[in-house]
Coordinates of C-alpha atoms in Angstrom, one line a residue:
X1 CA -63.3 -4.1 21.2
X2 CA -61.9 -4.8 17.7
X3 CA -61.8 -2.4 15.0
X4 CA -63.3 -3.1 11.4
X5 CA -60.1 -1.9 10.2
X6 CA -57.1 -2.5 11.6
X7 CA -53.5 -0.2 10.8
X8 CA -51.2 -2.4 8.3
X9 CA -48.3 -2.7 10.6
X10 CA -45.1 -1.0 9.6
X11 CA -42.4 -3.7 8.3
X12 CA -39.2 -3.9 10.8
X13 CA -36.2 -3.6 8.0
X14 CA -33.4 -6.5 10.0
X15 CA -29.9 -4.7 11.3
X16 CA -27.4 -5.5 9.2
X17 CA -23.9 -6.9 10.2
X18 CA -21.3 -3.8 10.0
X19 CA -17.6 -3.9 10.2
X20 CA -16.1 -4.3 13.0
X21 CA -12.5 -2.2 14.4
X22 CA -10.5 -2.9 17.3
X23 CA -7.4 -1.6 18.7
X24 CA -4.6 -4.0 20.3
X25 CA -3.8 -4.2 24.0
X26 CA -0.8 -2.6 23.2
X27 CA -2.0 -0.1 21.2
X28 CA 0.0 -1.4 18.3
X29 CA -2.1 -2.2 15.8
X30 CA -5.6 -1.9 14.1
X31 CA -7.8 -4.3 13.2
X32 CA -10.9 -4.7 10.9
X33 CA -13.3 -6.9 9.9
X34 CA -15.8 -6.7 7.1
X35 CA -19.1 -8.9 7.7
X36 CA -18.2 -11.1 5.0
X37 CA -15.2 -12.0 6.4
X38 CA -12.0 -9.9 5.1
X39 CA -9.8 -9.0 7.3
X40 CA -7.1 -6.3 7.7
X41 CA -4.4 -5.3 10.0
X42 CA -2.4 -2.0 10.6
X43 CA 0.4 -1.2 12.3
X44 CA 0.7 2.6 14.2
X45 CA 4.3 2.1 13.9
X46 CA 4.3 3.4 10.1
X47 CA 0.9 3.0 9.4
X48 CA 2.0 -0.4 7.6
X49 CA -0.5 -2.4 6.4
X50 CA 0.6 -6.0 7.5
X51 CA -1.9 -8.4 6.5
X52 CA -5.2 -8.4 4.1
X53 CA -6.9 -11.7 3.9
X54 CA -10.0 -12.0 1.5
X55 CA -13.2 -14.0 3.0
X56 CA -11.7 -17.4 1.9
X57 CA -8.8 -16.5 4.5
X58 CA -6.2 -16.6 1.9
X59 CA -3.4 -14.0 2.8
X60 CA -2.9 -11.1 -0.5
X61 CA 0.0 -9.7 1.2
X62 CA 3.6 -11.2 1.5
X63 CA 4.7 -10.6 5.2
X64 CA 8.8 -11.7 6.0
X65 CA 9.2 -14.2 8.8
X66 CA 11.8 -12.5 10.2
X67 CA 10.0 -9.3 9.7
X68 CA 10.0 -6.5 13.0
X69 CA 6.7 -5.4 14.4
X70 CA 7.8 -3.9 17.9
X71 CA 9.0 -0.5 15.9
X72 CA 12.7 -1.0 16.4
X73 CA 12.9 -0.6 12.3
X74 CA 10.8 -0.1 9.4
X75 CA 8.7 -3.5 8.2
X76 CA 9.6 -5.6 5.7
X77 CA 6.5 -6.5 3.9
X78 CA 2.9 -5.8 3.8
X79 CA 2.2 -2.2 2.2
X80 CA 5.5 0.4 3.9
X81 CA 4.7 4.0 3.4
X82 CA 7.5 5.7 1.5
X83 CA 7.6 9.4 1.8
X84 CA 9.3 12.2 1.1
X85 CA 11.8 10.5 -0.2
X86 CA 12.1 7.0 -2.7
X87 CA 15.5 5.1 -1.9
X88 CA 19.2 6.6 -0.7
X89 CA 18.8 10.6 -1.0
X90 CA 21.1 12.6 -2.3
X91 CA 23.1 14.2 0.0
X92 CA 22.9 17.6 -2.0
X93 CA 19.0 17.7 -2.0
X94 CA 16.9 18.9 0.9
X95 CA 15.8 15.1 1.8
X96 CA 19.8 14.5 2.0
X97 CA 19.8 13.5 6.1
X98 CA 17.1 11.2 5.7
X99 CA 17.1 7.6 6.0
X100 CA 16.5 5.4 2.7
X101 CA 12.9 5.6 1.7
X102 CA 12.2 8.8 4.3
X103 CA 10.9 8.8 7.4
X104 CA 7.0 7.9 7.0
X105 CA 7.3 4.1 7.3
X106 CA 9.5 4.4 10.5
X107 CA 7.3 7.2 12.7
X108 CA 4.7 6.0 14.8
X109 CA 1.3 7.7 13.4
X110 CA -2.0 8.7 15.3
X111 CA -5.3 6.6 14.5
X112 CA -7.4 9.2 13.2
X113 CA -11.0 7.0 13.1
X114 CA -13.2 4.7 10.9
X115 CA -15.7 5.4 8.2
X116 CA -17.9 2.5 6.8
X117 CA -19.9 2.6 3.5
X118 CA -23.6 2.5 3.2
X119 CA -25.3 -0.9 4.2
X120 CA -26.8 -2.3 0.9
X121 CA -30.7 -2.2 0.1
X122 CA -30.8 -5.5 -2.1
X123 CA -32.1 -8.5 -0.7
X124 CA -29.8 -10.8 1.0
X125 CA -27.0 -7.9 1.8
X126 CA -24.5 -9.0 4.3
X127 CA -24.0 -5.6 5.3
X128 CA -21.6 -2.5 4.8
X129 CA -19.1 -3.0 1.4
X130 CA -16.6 -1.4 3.0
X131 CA -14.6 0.5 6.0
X132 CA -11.8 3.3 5.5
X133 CA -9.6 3.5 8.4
X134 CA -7.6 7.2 8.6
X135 CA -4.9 8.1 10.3
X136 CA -2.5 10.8 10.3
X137 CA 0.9 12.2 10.6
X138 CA 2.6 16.1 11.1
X139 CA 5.7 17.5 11.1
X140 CA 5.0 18.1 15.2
X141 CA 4.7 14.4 15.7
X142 CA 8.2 14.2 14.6
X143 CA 10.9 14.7 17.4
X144 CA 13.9 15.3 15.3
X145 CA 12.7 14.6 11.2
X146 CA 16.1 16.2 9.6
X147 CA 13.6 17.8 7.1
X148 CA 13.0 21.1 7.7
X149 CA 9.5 21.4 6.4
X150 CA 5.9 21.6 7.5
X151 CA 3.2 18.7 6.2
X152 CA 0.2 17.3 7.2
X153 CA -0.7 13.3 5.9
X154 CA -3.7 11.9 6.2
X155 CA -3.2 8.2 5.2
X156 CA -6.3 6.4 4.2
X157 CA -7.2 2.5 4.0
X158 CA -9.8 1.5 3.0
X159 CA -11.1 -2.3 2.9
X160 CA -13.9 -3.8 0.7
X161 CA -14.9 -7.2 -0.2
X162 CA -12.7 -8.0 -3.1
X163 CA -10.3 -4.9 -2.8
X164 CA -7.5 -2.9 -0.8
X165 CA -7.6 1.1 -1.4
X166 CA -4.4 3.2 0.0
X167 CA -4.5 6.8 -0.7
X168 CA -2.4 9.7 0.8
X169 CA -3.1 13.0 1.6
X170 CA -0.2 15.7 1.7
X171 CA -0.4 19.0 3.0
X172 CA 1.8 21.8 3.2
X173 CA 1.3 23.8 6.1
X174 CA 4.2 25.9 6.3
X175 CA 5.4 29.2 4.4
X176 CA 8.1 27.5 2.2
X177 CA 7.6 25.0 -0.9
X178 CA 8.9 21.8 -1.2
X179 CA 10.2 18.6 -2.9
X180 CA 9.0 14.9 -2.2
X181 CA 8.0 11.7 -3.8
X182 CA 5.7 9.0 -2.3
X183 CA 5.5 5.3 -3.0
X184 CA 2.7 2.3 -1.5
X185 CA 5.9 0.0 -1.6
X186 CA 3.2 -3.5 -1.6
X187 CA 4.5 -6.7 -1.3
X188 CA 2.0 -9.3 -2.9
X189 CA 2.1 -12.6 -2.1
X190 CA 1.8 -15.3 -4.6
X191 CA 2.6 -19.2 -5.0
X192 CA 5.8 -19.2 -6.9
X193 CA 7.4 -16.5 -8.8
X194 CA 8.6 -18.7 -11.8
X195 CA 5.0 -18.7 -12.6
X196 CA 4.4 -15.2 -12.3
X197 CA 3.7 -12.9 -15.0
X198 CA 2.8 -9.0 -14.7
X199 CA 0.6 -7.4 -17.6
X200 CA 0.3 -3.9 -18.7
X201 CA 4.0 -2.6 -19.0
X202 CA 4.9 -5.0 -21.8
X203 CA 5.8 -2.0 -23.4
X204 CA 7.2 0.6 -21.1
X205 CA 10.2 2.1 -21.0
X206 CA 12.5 1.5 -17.7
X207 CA 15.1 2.9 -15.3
X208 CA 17.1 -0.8 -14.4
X209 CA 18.7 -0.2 -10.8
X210 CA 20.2 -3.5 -10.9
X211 CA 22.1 -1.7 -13.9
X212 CA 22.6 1.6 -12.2
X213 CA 19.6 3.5 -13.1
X214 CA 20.1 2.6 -17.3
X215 CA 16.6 3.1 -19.7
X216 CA 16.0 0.0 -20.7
X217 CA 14.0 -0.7 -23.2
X218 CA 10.6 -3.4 -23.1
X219 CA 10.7 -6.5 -24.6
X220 CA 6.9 -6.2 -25.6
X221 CA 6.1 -9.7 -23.4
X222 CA 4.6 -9.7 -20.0
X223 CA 7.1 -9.5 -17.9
X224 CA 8.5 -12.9 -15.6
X225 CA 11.1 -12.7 -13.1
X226 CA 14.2 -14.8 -13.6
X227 CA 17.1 -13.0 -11.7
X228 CA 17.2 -10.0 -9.0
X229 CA 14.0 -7.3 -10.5
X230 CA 14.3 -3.7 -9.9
X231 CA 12.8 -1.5 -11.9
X232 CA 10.6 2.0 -12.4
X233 CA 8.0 2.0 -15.0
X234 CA 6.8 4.9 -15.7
X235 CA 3.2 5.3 -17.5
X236 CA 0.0 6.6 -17.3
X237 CA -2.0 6.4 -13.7
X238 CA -5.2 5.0 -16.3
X239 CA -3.3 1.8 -17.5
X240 CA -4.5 -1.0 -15.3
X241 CA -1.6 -3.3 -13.8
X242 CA -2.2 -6.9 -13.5
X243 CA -0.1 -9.9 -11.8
X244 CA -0.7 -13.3 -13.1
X245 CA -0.4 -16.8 -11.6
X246 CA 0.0 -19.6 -14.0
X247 CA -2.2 -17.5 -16.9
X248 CA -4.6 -16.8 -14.6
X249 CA -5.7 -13.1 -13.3
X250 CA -4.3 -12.6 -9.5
X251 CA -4.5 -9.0 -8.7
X252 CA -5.0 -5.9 -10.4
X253 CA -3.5 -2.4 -10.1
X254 CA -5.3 1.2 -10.7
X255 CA -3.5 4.4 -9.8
X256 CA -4.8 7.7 -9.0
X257 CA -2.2 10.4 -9.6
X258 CA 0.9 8.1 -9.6
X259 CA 2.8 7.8 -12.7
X260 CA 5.1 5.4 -11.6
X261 CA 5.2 1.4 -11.0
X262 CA 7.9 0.0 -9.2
X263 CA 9.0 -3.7 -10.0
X264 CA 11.1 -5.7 -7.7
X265 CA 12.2 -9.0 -6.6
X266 CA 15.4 -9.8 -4.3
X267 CA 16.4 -13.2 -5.5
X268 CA 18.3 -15.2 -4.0
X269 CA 21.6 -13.6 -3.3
X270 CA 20.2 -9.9 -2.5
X271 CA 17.5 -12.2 -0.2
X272 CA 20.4 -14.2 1.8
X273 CA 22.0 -10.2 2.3
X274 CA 18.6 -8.6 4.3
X275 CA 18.5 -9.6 7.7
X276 CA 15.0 -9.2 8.1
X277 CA 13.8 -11.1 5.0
X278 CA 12.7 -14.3 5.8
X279 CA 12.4 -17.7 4.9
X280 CA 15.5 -17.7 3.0
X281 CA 13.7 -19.2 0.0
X282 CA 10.9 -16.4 1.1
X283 CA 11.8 -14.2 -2.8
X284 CA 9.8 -17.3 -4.9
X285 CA 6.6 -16.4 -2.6
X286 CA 6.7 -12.6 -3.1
X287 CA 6.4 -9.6 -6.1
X288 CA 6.7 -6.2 -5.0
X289 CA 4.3 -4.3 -7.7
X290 CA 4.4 -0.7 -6.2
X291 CA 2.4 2.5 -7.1
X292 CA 4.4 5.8 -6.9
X293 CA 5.5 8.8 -7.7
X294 CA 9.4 8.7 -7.4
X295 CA 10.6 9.1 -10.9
X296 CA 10.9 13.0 -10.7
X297 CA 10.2 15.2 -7.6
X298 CA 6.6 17.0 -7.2
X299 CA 6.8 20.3 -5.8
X300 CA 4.3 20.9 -3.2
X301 CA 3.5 25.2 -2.8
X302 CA 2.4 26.9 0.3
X303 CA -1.1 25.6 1.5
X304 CA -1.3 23.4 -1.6
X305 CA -2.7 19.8 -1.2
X306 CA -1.2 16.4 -3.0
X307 CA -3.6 13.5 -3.3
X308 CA -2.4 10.1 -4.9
X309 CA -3.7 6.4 -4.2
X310 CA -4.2 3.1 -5.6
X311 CA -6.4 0.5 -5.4
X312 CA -5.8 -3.9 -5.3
X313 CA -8.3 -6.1 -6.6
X314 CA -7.7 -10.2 -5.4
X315 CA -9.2 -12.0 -8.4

């Protein structure tokens, strides 16, 4: 028998698409997928981010040919983790036995899990914004570390549709305070370097390494690359970085808690040198534009926690 009035029936909201992560065979590497198409991998073996392609498929970071991804040494390319220490130590300082750039970027670390943001309510959403993979490495993970210390990191990634978030975690869970810099040491990839510009530290004071450390000062134009680039800007995390192709706006920079921005560019002789950078000619497709904290040391105390990060928009 049918009812006068029948009950409105309740409206079935669709599933939405949500990221997707998978782990290798090998359990080398991590793997995620946004709905909309970007895609980003992760090697265990430093936590190195080694590729981040937006929707179109275009490839944001620069990734050497001759680059090693079977963790016999750390990668060259991508986003390598530098911690607790930023180039050659000195020998007198507590980091002194380390190798150049610590030992974060060659240590195998643990995937820790995913996270994904909430699914959009508008109309037309092509589900979750974003997924934040975590993973993490201690001082017991460490067979033989030469650094006499205890930490915790927590290492976070985080892709979105038109951006790539790193931020790290450090925790001292020992008795003793210590030293240590950290640096997202992110090759970008880009058409040609003699069209390249960089905005935003037109008129920064800099350490030159290729000159032995001297403060140099800024010209007060964007800075193009015309010979072997190796620099340490140091400014205010809030001033926004951006790299330019041909005039037009490529990628942007925003820090979190890092003072510092690292500029460099082999060339061509310092490229022919590295064994593992490759195509030869590889130094025109490249700009390393990296977010740190290596200008002076930061003391972590006992039981204190260091955060830091930055974020890349492709534009």
């Amino acid at each position: 028998m049918d009812r006068a009035k029948k009950p409105t029936a309740i409206p079935v909201s669709p599933i939405q698409p949500t990221p997707q992560v998978s782990i290798s065979d090998d359990n080398s590497r991590v793997t995620a997928n946004l709905p909309t198409g970007e895609q980003l991998d992760v090697l265990l073996y430093g936590a190195t981010v080694i590729s981040w392609k937006s929707a179109n498929g275009k490839e944001n970071l620069f990734l050497s040919s001759k680059a090693q991804l079977d963790g016999s040494k750390p990668v060259r390319g991508g986003i390598p983790l530098v911690f607790p220490v930023f180039g050659p130590p000195s020998p007198e300082h507590a980091t002194g036995k380390l190798p150049q750039h610590g030992f974060a970027r060659n240590s195998r670390w643990e995937y820790l899990g995913k996270s994904s943001s909430e699914s959009s309510s508008l109309p037309n959403s092509k589900g979750d914004a974003s997924v934040k993979l975590d993973f993490g490495l201690s001082n017991s993970m460490l067979s033989d570390s030469k650094w006499d210390y205890q930490f915790n990191l927590t290492y976070s990634v985080t892709l979105s549709q038109d951006s790539l978030e790193t931020s790290l975690v450090v925790r001292n869970t020992g008795s003793s305070n210590y030293d240590f810099q950290v640096l997202f040491h992110t090759y970008l990839a880009i058409n040609n370097i003699s069209e390249t510009t960089i905005t935003g530290l037109e008129n920064v004071t800099f350490k030159d390494k290729v000159q032995g450390g001297k403060e140099t000062q800024p010209a007060g134009n964007p800075i193009s690359i015309e010979s072997e680039t190796d620099r340490i800007y140091t400014t205010a995390p809030g001033q926004v970085i951006k790299i330019l192709e041909n005039g037009k706006d490529r990628y942007e920079l925003t820090r979190d808690m890092l003072s510092d921005v690292v500029v460099w560019n082999p060339w061509i002789e310092k490229a022919k040198g590295m064994a593992d950078f490759g195509p030869e000619d590889g130094y025109k497709k490249m700009i390393c534009v990296e977010a740190g904290s290596v200008s002076a040391w930061n003391t972590l105390e006992a039981g204190d926690t260091w955060e830091g990060g930055q974020r890349i928009k492709a534009l």
